[in-house]
């Protein structure tokens, strides 16, 4: 794990509920009743001895090459060749991707397991390089060895995943995420779009270990904010493993210190585990996890003593199994069935002011090609998530940002009737934004309700007395309580603060069944 000396730009997504990947365009108002019956394959237990055998090999390589496995040094290329050789023998299609940094050649090892949906890639990565000061067995031989053994187990079991599985070992992470940045920068946009999730494992055997998960929904962190859409699902999958073995976890921010950085910067969902670096374990953390309060999670961080003796077997074993749990659970999951969707490219029968109780005098919901407005930043977005049209509060820009925004109270719009299947986990998801000026308050809101034999509010974003620019986010909610019913989706926006500037938009609404 590199030293923190750069900060990634703030992410634009604001997602208060469970996250999903941006919805792809699909036929409007389609219906389906098929039920996904296949189950995910049970994750294996990864033998600790196998993972430690890889660490011994990395230590031997470092010892034979000046005591390190750093970028541009012979110990790094030997490490890359060791990993590639094991993967080649296991049936992977591997690539040694070269790049240049600081006048030296670096390498990423990229390994693809045959099969799975090529348009739905689950990628798992760890950096393989060390600092020049030491062999880097915890940082990050531990992550590299763990994902290598998981990749080899995929081969032993001849796994047939639903997603396409890709593993990566990054070079020059310690010099600023150079290898992973090179990889992401050189992927065509169409190839980037195929990567639906990236799992990162950097330092997973710290001797004074904590159990941290990258905080996909920002439920624990207050710093860098949530990850891109889909990150919460990755976090929850890893959390479910640790919960199953009775180990509490805590969130750690996406602060730019490891190879998830280039992925989240281009909107790819990310997650992973981390057992701590040079940070000091608090008394509360020692009570939670054991170990020594007042001491670094890894006292040998970036030092010559980061050897095979600098590993917690317990932490390494648990984290290797967590990697396998995530790869198997996510990689073999049956994709959800789309029950109904609307991209708003054609009219499907949404009705404005369906109950005849709206009070807004301007900025009424409508379907169309939106025009952008600005007022201390973007307010109404002129872009959509897919296609040309979306649902928007007052499509035209008008003479000023305040001309066609929501004014005078509530504006609502209701979907056509949707028949839900009687079984399975049902979720509604959508892309959305709420924008407002600093004259807003919590009385203003964007809200989504589902109305069937009963009614439930499934999403709310309140206004606040601060300037909020428009930015597309993605949210989802479980609506299984409405299974078997005919329902309608009601979307509302309100200016209830007295002439405050309020804009809202919705695109790509979808209901799925798992």
GROMACS .gro file of C-alpha atoms in nm:
model
  514
    1UNK     CA    1   0.000   0.000   0.000
    2UNK     CA    2   0.144   0.330  -0.106
    3UNK     CA    3   0.189   0.631   0.118
    4UNK     CA    4  -0.099   0.876   0.092
    5UNK     CA    5   0.037   1.165  -0.112
    6UNK     CA    6  -0.240   1.222  -0.363
    7UNK     CA    7  -0.615   1.267  -0.325
    8UNK     CA    8  -0.866   1.153  -0.583
    9UNK     CA    9  -1.129   1.402  -0.691
   10UNK     CA   10  -1.460   1.382  -0.506
   11UNK     CA   11  -1.709   1.144  -0.659
   12UNK     CA   12  -2.023   1.295  -0.804
   13UNK     CA   13  -2.255   1.010  -0.716
   14UNK     CA   14  -2.484   1.059  -0.419
   15UNK     CA   15  -2.651   0.729  -0.335
   16UNK     CA   16  -2.828   0.700  -0.001
   17UNK     CA   17  -2.974   0.353  -0.067
   18UNK     CA   18  -2.828   0.026  -0.190
   19UNK     CA   19  -2.635   0.082  -0.509
   20UNK     CA   20  -2.664  -0.080  -0.848
   21UNK     CA   21  -2.470  -0.044  -1.169
   22UNK     CA   22  -2.609   0.218  -1.412
   23UNK     CA   23  -2.907   0.068  -1.591
   24UNK     CA   24  -2.852  -0.022  -1.955
   25UNK     CA   25  -3.108   0.071  -2.217
   26UNK     CA   26  -3.378  -0.194  -2.249
   27UNK     CA   27  -3.717  -0.219  -2.419
   28UNK     CA   28  -3.960   0.018  -2.255
   29UNK     CA   29  -4.245  -0.126  -2.052
   30UNK     CA   30  -4.137  -0.487  -2.110
   31UNK     CA   31  -4.268  -0.754  -1.875
   32UNK     CA   32  -4.135  -1.091  -1.768
   33UNK     CA   33  -4.239  -1.352  -1.517
   34UNK     CA   34  -3.943  -1.593  -1.537
   35UNK     CA   35  -3.798  -1.685  -1.201
   36UNK     CA   36  -3.424  -1.728  -1.151
   37UNK     CA   37  -3.391  -2.068  -0.987
   38UNK     CA   38  -3.019  -2.144  -1.017
   39UNK     CA   39  -2.818  -2.095  -0.701
   40UNK     CA   40  -2.466  -1.964  -0.652
   41UNK     CA   41  -2.196  -2.227  -0.601
   42UNK     CA   42  -2.078  -2.260  -0.239
   43UNK     CA   43  -1.745  -2.081  -0.181
   44UNK     CA   44  -1.447  -2.301  -0.088
   45UNK     CA   45  -1.220  -2.284   0.214
   46UNK     CA   46  -0.877  -2.165   0.099
   47UNK     CA   47  -0.596  -2.358   0.271
   48UNK     CA   48  -0.374  -2.121   0.470
   49UNK     CA   49  -0.071  -2.342   0.396
   50UNK     CA   50  -0.113  -2.283   0.023
   51UNK     CA   51  -0.127  -1.906   0.065
   52UNK     CA   52   0.180  -1.911   0.291
   53UNK     CA   53   0.367  -2.123   0.035
   54UNK     CA   54   0.326  -1.837  -0.214
   55UNK     CA   55   0.457  -1.593   0.049
   56UNK     CA   56   0.762  -1.815   0.098
   57UNK     CA   57   0.828  -1.802  -0.275
   58UNK     CA   58   0.800  -1.423  -0.278
   59UNK     CA   59   1.037  -1.402   0.019
   60UNK     CA   60   1.286  -1.629  -0.158
   61UNK     CA   61   1.267  -1.411  -0.469
   62UNK     CA   62   1.330  -1.096  -0.266
   63UNK     CA   63   1.621  -1.252  -0.077
   64UNK     CA   64   1.784  -1.354  -0.404
   65UNK     CA   65   1.738  -1.009  -0.558
   66UNK     CA   66   1.872  -0.750  -0.318
   67UNK     CA   67   1.606  -0.791  -0.050
   68UNK     CA   68   1.310  -0.641  -0.234
   69UNK     CA   69   1.061  -0.683  -0.517
   70UNK     CA   70   1.034  -0.318  -0.616
   71UNK     CA   71   0.942  -0.162  -0.950
   72UNK     CA   72   1.224  -0.181  -1.200
   73UNK     CA   73   1.424  -0.425  -0.987
   74UNK     CA   74   1.487  -0.789  -1.084
   75UNK     CA   75   1.289  -0.911  -0.784
   76UNK     CA   76   0.971  -0.763  -0.925
   77UNK     CA   77   0.997  -0.927  -1.267
   78UNK     CA   78   1.079  -1.258  -1.097
   79UNK     CA   79   0.765  -1.218  -0.884
   80UNK     CA   80   0.554  -1.145  -1.192
   81UNK     CA   81   0.696  -1.448  -1.372
   82UNK     CA   82   0.624  -1.670  -1.070
   83UNK     CA   83   0.259  -1.562  -1.063
   84UNK     CA   84   0.222  -1.589  -1.441
   85UNK     CA   85   0.378  -1.935  -1.447
   86UNK     CA   86   0.132  -2.070  -1.189
   87UNK     CA   87  -0.163  -1.920  -1.377
   88UNK     CA   88  -0.047  -2.044  -1.718
   89UNK     CA   89  -0.023  -2.397  -1.578
   90UNK     CA   90  -0.376  -2.364  -1.433
   91UNK     CA   91  -0.537  -2.282  -1.768
   92UNK     CA   92  -0.566  -1.904  -1.751
   93UNK     CA   93  -0.511  -1.676  -2.046
   94UNK     CA   94  -0.240  -1.449  -1.906
   95UNK     CA   95  -0.077  -1.129  -2.023
   96UNK     CA   96   0.235  -0.957  -1.894
   97UNK     CA   97   0.141  -0.597  -1.964
   98UNK     CA   98   0.445  -0.369  -1.966
   99UNK     CA   99   0.462   0.002  -1.892
  100UNK     CA  100   0.737   0.251  -1.818
  101UNK     CA  101   0.770   0.467  -1.510
  102UNK     CA  102   1.074   0.660  -1.385
  103UNK     CA  103   1.276   0.520  -1.672
  104UNK     CA  104   1.215   0.159  -1.566
  105UNK     CA  105   0.988  -0.109  -1.713
  106UNK     CA  106   0.705  -0.228  -1.495
  107UNK     CA  107   0.461  -0.513  -1.544
  108UNK     CA  108   0.101  -0.597  -1.469
  109UNK     CA  109  -0.002  -0.963  -1.472
  110UNK     CA  110  -0.354  -0.996  -1.614
  111UNK     CA  111  -0.524  -1.337  -1.605
  112UNK     CA  112  -0.861  -1.428  -1.756
  113UNK     CA  113  -1.050  -1.745  -1.667
  114UNK     CA  114  -1.237  -1.879  -1.971
  115UNK     CA  115  -1.614  -1.852  -1.974
  116UNK     CA  116  -1.869  -1.629  -1.808
  117UNK     CA  117  -2.045  -1.330  -1.961
  118UNK     CA  118  -1.777  -1.124  -2.142
  119UNK     CA  119  -1.990  -0.814  -2.093
  120UNK     CA  120  -2.012  -0.866  -1.715
  121UNK     CA  121  -1.660  -0.887  -1.574
  122UNK     CA  122  -1.573  -0.930  -1.206
  123UNK     CA  123  -1.213  -0.823  -1.156
  124UNK     CA  124  -0.999  -0.906  -0.852
  125UNK     CA  125  -0.663  -0.739  -0.798
  126UNK     CA  126  -0.368  -0.681  -0.567
  127UNK     CA  127  -0.039  -0.501  -0.611
  128UNK     CA  128   0.263  -0.726  -0.644
  129UNK     CA  129   0.548  -0.478  -0.594
  130UNK     CA  130   0.725  -0.396  -0.268
  131UNK     CA  131   0.907  -0.083  -0.161
  132UNK     CA  132   1.286  -0.086  -0.205
  133UNK     CA  133   1.337  -0.109   0.173
  134UNK     CA  134   1.213  -0.466   0.212
  135UNK     CA  135   1.053  -0.777   0.062
  136UNK     CA  136   0.695  -0.657   0.110
  137UNK     CA  137   0.544  -0.979   0.238
  138UNK     CA  138   0.245  -0.822   0.409
  139UNK     CA  139   0.252  -0.519   0.179
  140UNK     CA  140   0.149  -0.671  -0.048
  141UNK     CA  141   0.257  -1.029  -0.079
  142UNK     CA  142  -0.041  -1.110   0.144
  143UNK     CA  143  -0.300  -0.978  -0.101
  144UNK     CA  144  -0.113  -1.112  -0.404
  145UNK     CA  145  -0.079  -1.462  -0.255
  146UNK     CA  146  -0.441  -1.469  -0.143
  147UNK     CA  147  -0.588  -1.385  -0.481
  148UNK     CA  148  -0.340  -1.618  -0.654
  149UNK     CA  149  -0.455  -1.912  -0.445
  150UNK     CA  150  -0.820  -1.822  -0.506
  151UNK     CA  151  -0.751  -1.807  -0.882
  152UNK     CA  152  -0.586  -2.149  -0.865
  153UNK     CA  153  -0.885  -2.287  -0.674
  154UNK     CA  154  -1.112  -2.158  -0.952
  155UNK     CA  155  -0.908  -2.378  -1.186
  156UNK     CA  156  -0.906  -2.684  -0.956
  157UNK     CA  157  -1.283  -2.673  -0.932
  158UNK     CA  158  -1.323  -2.600  -1.305
  159UNK     CA  159  -1.560  -2.323  -1.199
  160UNK     CA  160  -1.819  -2.214  -1.454
  161UNK     CA  161  -1.906  -1.862  -1.338
  162UNK     CA  162  -2.192  -1.652  -1.468
  163UNK     CA  163  -1.960  -1.349  -1.474
  164UNK     CA  164  -1.630  -1.345  -1.655
  165UNK     CA  165  -1.350  -1.363  -1.396
  166UNK     CA  166  -1.034  -1.156  -1.438
  167UNK     CA  167  -0.746  -1.137  -1.189
  168UNK     CA  168  -0.470  -0.876  -1.184
  169UNK     CA  169  -0.137  -0.823  -1.007
  170UNK     CA  170  -0.031  -0.460  -1.034
  171UNK     CA  171   0.315  -0.314  -1.072
  172UNK     CA  172   0.451   0.012  -0.926
  173UNK     CA  173   0.163   0.065  -0.684
  174UNK     CA  174   0.412   0.191  -0.427
  175UNK     CA  175   0.508   0.473  -0.664
  176UNK     CA  176   0.152   0.599  -0.702
  177UNK     CA  177  -0.077   0.331  -0.848
  178UNK     CA  178   0.118   0.341  -1.173
  179UNK     CA  179   0.038  -0.008  -1.299
  180UNK     CA  180  -0.335  -0.002  -1.233
  181UNK     CA  181  -0.359   0.353  -1.367
  182UNK     CA  182  -0.184   0.244  -1.686
  183UNK     CA  183  -0.423  -0.048  -1.723
  184UNK     CA  184  -0.738   0.161  -1.675
  185UNK     CA  185  -0.612   0.448  -1.893
  186UNK     CA  186  -0.539   0.212  -2.180
  187UNK     CA  187  -0.871   0.029  -2.173
  188UNK     CA  188  -1.109   0.144  -2.448
  189UNK     CA  189  -1.431   0.286  -2.308
  190UNK     CA  190  -1.625  -0.016  -2.435
  191UNK     CA  191  -1.394  -0.249  -2.240
  192UNK     CA  192  -1.414  -0.039  -1.923
  193UNK     CA  193  -1.790  -0.061  -1.938
  194UNK     CA  194  -1.771  -0.440  -1.923
  195UNK     CA  195  -1.601  -0.435  -1.580
  196UNK     CA  196  -1.895  -0.426  -1.339
  197UNK     CA  197  -1.694  -0.464  -1.019
  198UNK     CA  198  -1.334  -0.450  -0.894
  199UNK     CA  199  -1.222  -0.618  -0.569
  200UNK     CA  200  -0.893  -0.494  -0.421
  201UNK     CA  201  -0.687  -0.674  -0.155
  202UNK     CA  202  -0.392  -0.477  -0.019
  203UNK     CA  203  -0.235  -0.583   0.314
  204UNK     CA  204  -0.458  -0.862   0.443
  205UNK     CA  205  -0.224  -1.026   0.696
  206UNK     CA  206  -0.115  -0.741   0.925
  207UNK     CA  207   0.032  -0.879   1.251
  208UNK     CA  208  -0.178  -0.646   1.470
  209UNK     CA  209  -0.474  -0.683   1.241
  210UNK     CA  210  -0.795  -0.491   1.206
  211UNK     CA  211  -1.078  -0.600   0.980
  212UNK     CA  212  -1.165  -0.315   0.747
  213UNK     CA  213  -1.388  -0.313   0.438
  214UNK     CA  214  -1.382  -0.037   0.180
  215UNK     CA  215  -1.690   0.163   0.265
  216UNK     CA  216  -1.899   0.134  -0.049
  217UNK     CA  217  -2.202   0.322   0.084
  218UNK     CA  218  -2.014   0.560   0.319
  219UNK     CA  219  -2.210   0.420   0.614
  220UNK     CA  220  -1.900   0.429   0.836
  221UNK     CA  221  -1.672   0.684   0.674
  222UNK     CA  222  -1.704   1.059   0.659
  223UNK     CA  223  -1.413   1.141   0.433
  224UNK     CA  224  -1.402   1.041   0.068
  225UNK     CA  225  -1.769   0.952   0.036
  226UNK     CA  226  -1.932   0.644  -0.118
  227UNK     CA  227  -1.792   0.449  -0.407
  228UNK     CA  228  -1.954   0.433  -0.750
  229UNK     CA  229  -2.285   0.255  -0.799
  230UNK     CA  230  -2.249  -0.112  -0.708
  231UNK     CA  231  -1.980  -0.060  -0.443
  232UNK     CA  232  -2.221  -0.119  -0.155
  233UNK     CA  233  -2.308  -0.462  -0.294
  234UNK     CA  234  -1.938  -0.556  -0.295
  235UNK     CA  235  -1.899  -0.434   0.062
  236UNK     CA  236  -2.209  -0.623   0.176
  237UNK     CA  237  -2.088  -0.945   0.013
  238UNK     CA  238  -1.758  -0.930   0.201
  239UNK     CA  239  -1.934  -0.825   0.520
  240UNK     CA  240  -2.160  -1.130   0.497
  241UNK     CA  241  -1.856  -1.358   0.509
  242UNK     CA  242  -1.707  -1.194   0.818
  243UNK     CA  243  -2.048  -1.194   0.987
  244UNK     CA  244  -2.074  -1.568   0.918
  245UNK     CA  245  -1.753  -1.631   1.117
  246UNK     CA  246  -1.842  -1.383   1.392
  247UNK     CA  247  -1.580  -1.121   1.307
  248UNK     CA  248  -1.699  -0.759   1.325
  249UNK     CA  249  -1.583  -0.523   1.051
  250UNK     CA  250  -1.549  -0.150   1.015
  251UNK     CA  251  -1.551   0.072   0.708
  252UNK     CA  252  -1.244   0.241   0.565
  253UNK     CA  253  -1.269   0.529   0.320
  254UNK     CA  254  -1.178   0.522  -0.046
  255UNK     CA  255  -0.888   0.759   0.023
  256UNK     CA  256  -0.679   0.688  -0.287
  257UNK     CA  257  -0.410   0.476  -0.122
  258UNK     CA  258  -0.450   0.161  -0.329
  259UNK     CA  259  -0.535   0.027  -0.673
  260UNK     CA  260  -0.910   0.073  -0.651
  261UNK     CA  261  -0.836   0.442  -0.718
  262UNK     CA  262  -0.818   0.436  -1.099
  263UNK     CA  263  -1.129   0.217  -1.113
  264UNK     CA  264  -1.355   0.434  -0.900
  265UNK     CA  265  -1.227   0.740  -1.086
  266UNK     CA  266  -1.398   0.609  -1.401
  267UNK     CA  267  -1.714   0.496  -1.221
  268UNK     CA  268  -1.637   0.125  -1.173
  269UNK     CA  269  -1.774  -0.022  -0.850
  270UNK     CA  270  -1.504  -0.128  -0.604
  271UNK     CA  271  -1.463  -0.307  -0.274
  272UNK     CA  272  -1.213  -0.511  -0.078
  273UNK     CA  273  -1.052  -0.579   0.258
  274UNK     CA  274  -0.764  -0.424   0.450
  275UNK     CA  275  -0.605  -0.520   0.783
  276UNK     CA  276  -0.425  -0.193   0.853
  277UNK     CA  277  -0.091  -0.029   0.776
  278UNK     CA  278   0.103   0.231   0.976
  279UNK     CA  279  -0.208   0.355   1.160
  280UNK     CA  280  -0.223   0.298   1.537
  281UNK     CA  281  -0.476   0.052   1.676
  282UNK     CA  282  -0.700   0.222   1.932
  283UNK     CA  283  -0.814   0.075   2.261
  284UNK     CA  284  -1.164   0.033   2.119
  285UNK     CA  285  -1.026  -0.151   1.818
  286UNK     CA  286  -0.815  -0.376   2.040
  287UNK     CA  287  -1.129  -0.463   2.237
  288UNK     CA  288  -1.309  -0.535   1.912
  289UNK     CA  289  -1.043  -0.745   1.741
  290UNK     CA  290  -0.776  -0.826   1.996
  291UNK     CA  291  -0.414  -0.730   1.946
  292UNK     CA  292  -0.220  -0.444   2.099
  293UNK     CA  293  -0.362  -0.096   2.148
  294UNK     CA  294  -0.122   0.190   2.088
  295UNK     CA  295   0.077  -0.010   1.833
  296UNK     CA  296   0.065   0.006   1.453
  297UNK     CA  297  -0.147  -0.247   1.271
  298UNK     CA  298   0.174  -0.332   1.085
  299UNK     CA  299   0.487  -0.222   1.275
  300UNK     CA  300   0.702  -0.333   0.977
  301UNK     CA  301   0.512  -0.126   0.723
  302UNK     CA  302   0.754  -0.029   0.442
  303UNK     CA  303   1.050  -0.167   0.636
  304UNK     CA  304   1.304  -0.444   0.590
  305UNK     CA  305   1.128  -0.650   0.859
  306UNK     CA  306   0.820  -0.698   0.638
  307UNK     CA  307   0.911  -1.064   0.593
  308UNK     CA  308   0.724  -1.393   0.627
  309UNK     CA  309   0.756  -1.342   1.005
  310UNK     CA  310   0.544  -1.027   0.971
  311UNK     CA  311   0.212  -1.204   0.912
  312UNK     CA  312  -0.090  -1.287   1.125
  313UNK     CA  313  -0.192  -1.635   1.016
  314UNK     CA  314  -0.541  -1.578   1.150
  315UNK     CA  315  -0.595  -1.256   0.956
  316UNK     CA  316  -0.444  -1.403   0.639
  317UNK     CA  317  -0.659  -1.715   0.660
  318UNK     CA  318  -0.978  -1.519   0.718
  319UNK     CA  319  -0.908  -1.274   0.437
  320UNK     CA  320  -0.814  -1.542   0.184
  321UNK     CA  321  -1.147  -1.709   0.257
  322UNK     CA  322  -1.318  -1.370   0.223
  323UNK     CA  323  -1.165  -1.332  -0.124
  324UNK     CA  324  -1.300  -1.673  -0.222
  325UNK     CA  325  -1.641  -1.594  -0.073
  326UNK     CA  326  -1.665  -1.274  -0.280
  327UNK     CA  327  -1.541  -1.431  -0.605
  328UNK     CA  328  -1.772  -1.732  -0.575
  329UNK     CA  329  -2.075  -1.541  -0.448
  330UNK     CA  330  -2.054  -1.260  -0.701
  331UNK     CA  331  -1.901  -1.455  -0.987
  332UNK     CA  332  -2.157  -1.736  -0.988
  333UNK     CA  333  -2.464  -1.532  -0.898
  334UNK     CA  334  -2.754  -1.566  -1.137
  335UNK     CA  335  -2.818  -1.228  -1.300
  336UNK     CA  336  -3.153  -1.079  -1.200
  337UNK     CA  337  -3.446  -1.102  -1.439
  338UNK     CA  338  -3.580  -0.770  -1.562
  339UNK     CA  339  -3.951  -0.761  -1.482
  340UNK     CA  340  -4.018  -0.412  -1.615
  341UNK     CA  341  -3.810  -0.117  -1.734
  342UNK     CA  342  -3.844   0.224  -1.889
  343UNK     CA  343  -3.570   0.436  -2.046
  344UNK     CA  344  -3.821   0.709  -2.146
  345UNK     CA  345  -3.720   0.700  -2.510
  346UNK     CA  346  -4.084   0.640  -2.599
  347UNK     CA  347  -4.405   0.727  -2.419
  348UNK     CA  348  -4.526   0.440  -2.201
  349UNK     CA  349  -4.814   0.606  -2.024
  350UNK     CA  350  -4.675   0.802  -1.728
  351UNK     CA  351  -4.938   1.044  -1.592
  352UNK     CA  352  -4.866   1.384  -1.438
  353UNK     CA  353  -5.062   1.487  -1.127
  354UNK     CA  354  -5.238   1.148  -1.116
  355UNK     CA  355  -5.438   1.218  -0.799
  356UNK     CA  356  -5.528   1.575  -0.891
  357UNK     CA  357  -5.367   1.705  -0.571
  358UNK     CA  358  -5.044   1.864  -0.700
  359UNK     CA  359  -4.987   2.225  -0.602
  360UNK     CA  360  -4.677   2.315  -0.807
  361UNK     CA  361  -4.733   2.596  -1.055
  362UNK     CA  362  -4.413   2.544  -1.256
  363UNK     CA  363  -4.150   2.279  -1.311
  364UNK     CA  364  -4.403   1.999  -1.357
  365UNK     CA  365  -4.269   1.653  -1.436
  366UNK     CA  366  -4.251   1.569  -1.806
  367UNK     CA  367  -4.077   1.326  -2.040
  368UNK     CA  368  -3.841   1.477  -2.294
  369UNK     CA  369  -3.495   1.592  -2.396
  370UNK     CA  370  -3.382   1.812  -2.105
  371UNK     CA  371  -3.210   2.150  -2.139
  372UNK     CA  372  -2.931   2.237  -1.898
  373UNK     CA  373  -2.949   2.520  -1.645
  374UNK     CA  374  -2.686   2.658  -1.409
  375UNK     CA  375  -2.697   2.866  -1.094
  376UNK     CA  376  -2.381   2.847  -0.883
  377UNK     CA  377  -2.321   2.519  -1.064
  378UNK     CA  378  -2.530   2.270  -1.264
  379UNK     CA  379  -2.893   2.253  -1.160
  380UNK     CA  380  -3.106   2.096  -1.435
  381UNK     CA  381  -2.889   1.844  -1.622
  382UNK     CA  382  -2.896   1.855  -1.999
  383UNK     CA  383  -2.758   1.501  -2.007
  384UNK     CA  384  -2.938   1.172  -1.961
  385UNK     CA  385  -2.804   0.838  -1.840
  386UNK     CA  386  -2.911   0.664  -2.161
  387UNK     CA  387  -3.062   0.780  -2.484
  388UNK     CA  388  -3.209   1.125  -2.541
  389UNK     CA  389  -3.502   1.155  -2.298
  390UNK     CA  390  -3.561   1.133  -1.926
  391UNK     CA  391  -3.822   1.245  -1.674
  392UNK     CA  392  -3.745   1.601  -1.570
  393UNK     CA  393  -3.907   1.885  -1.378
  394UNK     CA  394  -3.967   2.144  -1.648
  395UNK     CA  395  -3.777   2.029  -1.957
  396UNK     CA  396  -3.688   2.368  -2.108
  397UNK     CA  397  -3.425   2.597  -1.960
  398UNK     CA  398  -3.623   2.918  -1.981
  399UNK     CA  399  -3.469   3.261  -1.938
  400UNK     CA  400  -3.292   3.168  -1.614
  401UNK     CA  401  -3.233   2.871  -1.386
  402UNK     CA  402  -3.532   2.974  -1.177
  403UNK     CA  403  -3.772   3.007  -1.469
  404UNK     CA  404  -3.892   2.647  -1.502
  405UNK     CA  405  -3.784   2.485  -1.178
  406UNK     CA  406  -4.038   2.342  -0.935
  407UNK     CA  407  -4.237   2.625  -0.780
  408UNK     CA  408  -4.533   2.641  -0.546
  409UNK     CA  409  -4.535   2.294  -0.392
  410UNK     CA  410  -4.564   1.935  -0.512
  411UNK     CA  411  -4.529   1.792  -0.863
  412UNK     CA  412  -4.585   1.419  -0.918
  413UNK     CA  413  -4.585   1.169  -1.203
  414UNK     CA  414  -4.710   0.808  -1.202
  415UNK     CA  415  -4.607   0.504  -1.406
  416UNK     CA  416  -4.844   0.273  -1.590
  417UNK     CA  417  -4.958  -0.038  -1.403
  418UNK     CA  418  -4.686  -0.300  -1.353
  419UNK     CA  419  -4.771  -0.661  -1.271
  420UNK     CA  420  -4.514  -0.804  -1.031
  421UNK     CA  421  -4.431  -1.175  -1.007
  422UNK     CA  422  -4.543  -1.353  -0.694
  423UNK     CA  423  -4.201  -1.484  -0.590
  424UNK     CA  424  -3.837  -1.388  -0.564
  425UNK     CA  425  -3.656  -1.080  -0.437
  426UNK     CA  426  -3.795  -0.778  -0.622
  427UNK     CA  427  -3.602  -0.453  -0.649
  428UNK     CA  428  -3.674  -0.121  -0.809
  429UNK     CA  429  -3.377   0.084  -0.925
  430UNK     CA  430  -3.331   0.411  -1.108
  431UNK     CA  431  -3.090   0.689  -1.190
  432UNK     CA  432  -3.187   1.017  -1.030
  433UNK     CA  433  -3.075   1.360  -0.918
  434UNK     CA  434  -3.201   1.642  -0.697
  435UNK     CA  435  -3.052   1.988  -0.727
  436UNK     CA  436  -3.132   2.298  -0.531
  437UNK     CA  437  -2.998   2.637  -0.429
  438UNK     CA  438  -2.883   2.745  -0.086
  439UNK     CA  439  -3.234   2.884  -0.023
  440UNK     CA  440  -3.369   2.529  -0.001
  441UNK     CA  441  -3.457   2.348   0.321
  442UNK     CA  442  -3.550   2.001   0.443
  443UNK     CA  443  -3.909   2.077   0.346
  444UNK     CA  444  -3.809   2.034  -0.018
  445UNK     CA  445  -3.767   1.678  -0.141
  446UNK     CA  446  -3.735   1.418  -0.414
  447UNK     CA  447  -3.938   1.106  -0.333
  448UNK     CA  448  -4.032   0.772  -0.484
  449UNK     CA  449  -4.335   0.572  -0.375
  450UNK     CA  450  -4.473   0.234  -0.479
  451UNK     CA  451  -4.850   0.207  -0.475
  452UNK     CA  452  -5.033  -0.127  -0.485
  453UNK     CA  453  -5.287  -0.261  -0.239
  454UNK     CA  454  -5.091  -0.043   0.004
  455UNK     CA  455  -4.841   0.236  -0.043
  456UNK     CA  456  -4.476   0.268   0.066
  457UNK     CA  457  -4.215   0.538   0.029
  458UNK     CA  458  -3.905   0.355  -0.093
  459UNK     CA  459  -3.670   0.649  -0.143
  460UNK     CA  460  -3.644   1.007  -0.016
  461UNK     CA  461  -3.384   1.276  -0.058
  462UNK     CA  462  -3.455   1.592   0.138
  463UNK     CA  463  -3.331   1.938   0.051
  464UNK     CA  464  -3.105   2.145   0.274
  465UNK     CA  465  -2.997   2.506   0.316
  466UNK     CA  466  -2.687   2.447   0.104
  467UNK     CA  467  -2.618   2.462  -0.267
  468UNK     CA  468  -2.653   2.117  -0.426
  469UNK     CA  469  -2.559   2.070  -0.790
  470UNK     CA  470  -2.725   1.815  -1.012
  471UNK     CA  471  -2.532   1.487  -1.048
  472UNK     CA  472  -2.668   1.152  -1.159
  473UNK     CA  473  -2.675   0.891  -0.883
  474UNK     CA  474  -2.825   0.543  -0.870
  475UNK     CA  475  -3.048   0.399  -0.600
  476UNK     CA  476  -3.241   0.079  -0.545
  477UNK     CA  477  -3.490  -0.053  -0.294
  478UNK     CA  478  -3.641  -0.390  -0.210
  479UNK     CA  479  -4.010  -0.402  -0.301
  480UNK     CA  480  -4.066  -0.775  -0.239
  481UNK     CA  481  -4.355  -0.684  -0.007
  482UNK     CA  482  -4.554  -0.602  -0.322
  483UNK     CA  483  -4.497  -0.943  -0.485
  484UNK     CA  484  -4.794  -1.062  -0.689
  485UNK     CA  485  -4.958  -0.720  -0.699
  486UNK     CA  486  -5.029  -0.471  -0.973
  487UNK     CA  487  -4.835  -0.159  -0.871
  488UNK     CA  488  -4.749   0.187  -0.995
  489UNK     CA  489  -4.438   0.393  -0.926
  490UNK     CA  490  -4.501   0.751  -0.817
  491UNK     CA  491  -4.217   1.003  -0.841
  492UNK     CA  492  -4.249   1.336  -0.661
  493UNK     CA  493  -4.054   1.658  -0.629
  494UNK     CA  494  -4.149   1.947  -0.405
  495UNK     CA  495  -4.060   2.309  -0.351
  496UNK     CA  496  -4.208   2.361  -0.007
  497UNK     CA  497  -3.957   2.614   0.126
  498UNK     CA  498  -4.107   2.916  -0.045
  499UNK     CA  499  -3.966   2.991  -0.392
  500UNK     CA  500  -3.648   2.790  -0.345
  501UNK     CA  501  -3.466   2.664  -0.655
  502UNK     CA  502  -3.547   2.292  -0.700
  503UNK     CA  503  -3.475   2.068  -1.000
  504UNK     CA  504  -3.498   1.689  -1.032
  505UNK     CA  505  -3.454   1.420  -1.295
  506UNK     CA  506  -3.505   1.044  -1.334
  507UNK     CA  507  -3.384   0.797  -1.594
  508UNK     CA  508  -3.367   0.421  -1.652
  509UNK     CA  509  -3.626   0.294  -1.404
  510UNK     CA  510  -3.615  -0.084  -1.369
  511UNK     CA  511  -3.774  -0.359  -1.160
  512UNK     CA  512  -3.581  -0.685  -1.130
  513UNK     CA  513  -3.643  -1.027  -0.978
  514UNK     CA  514  -3.369  -1.241  -0.822
   0.00000   0.00000   0.00000
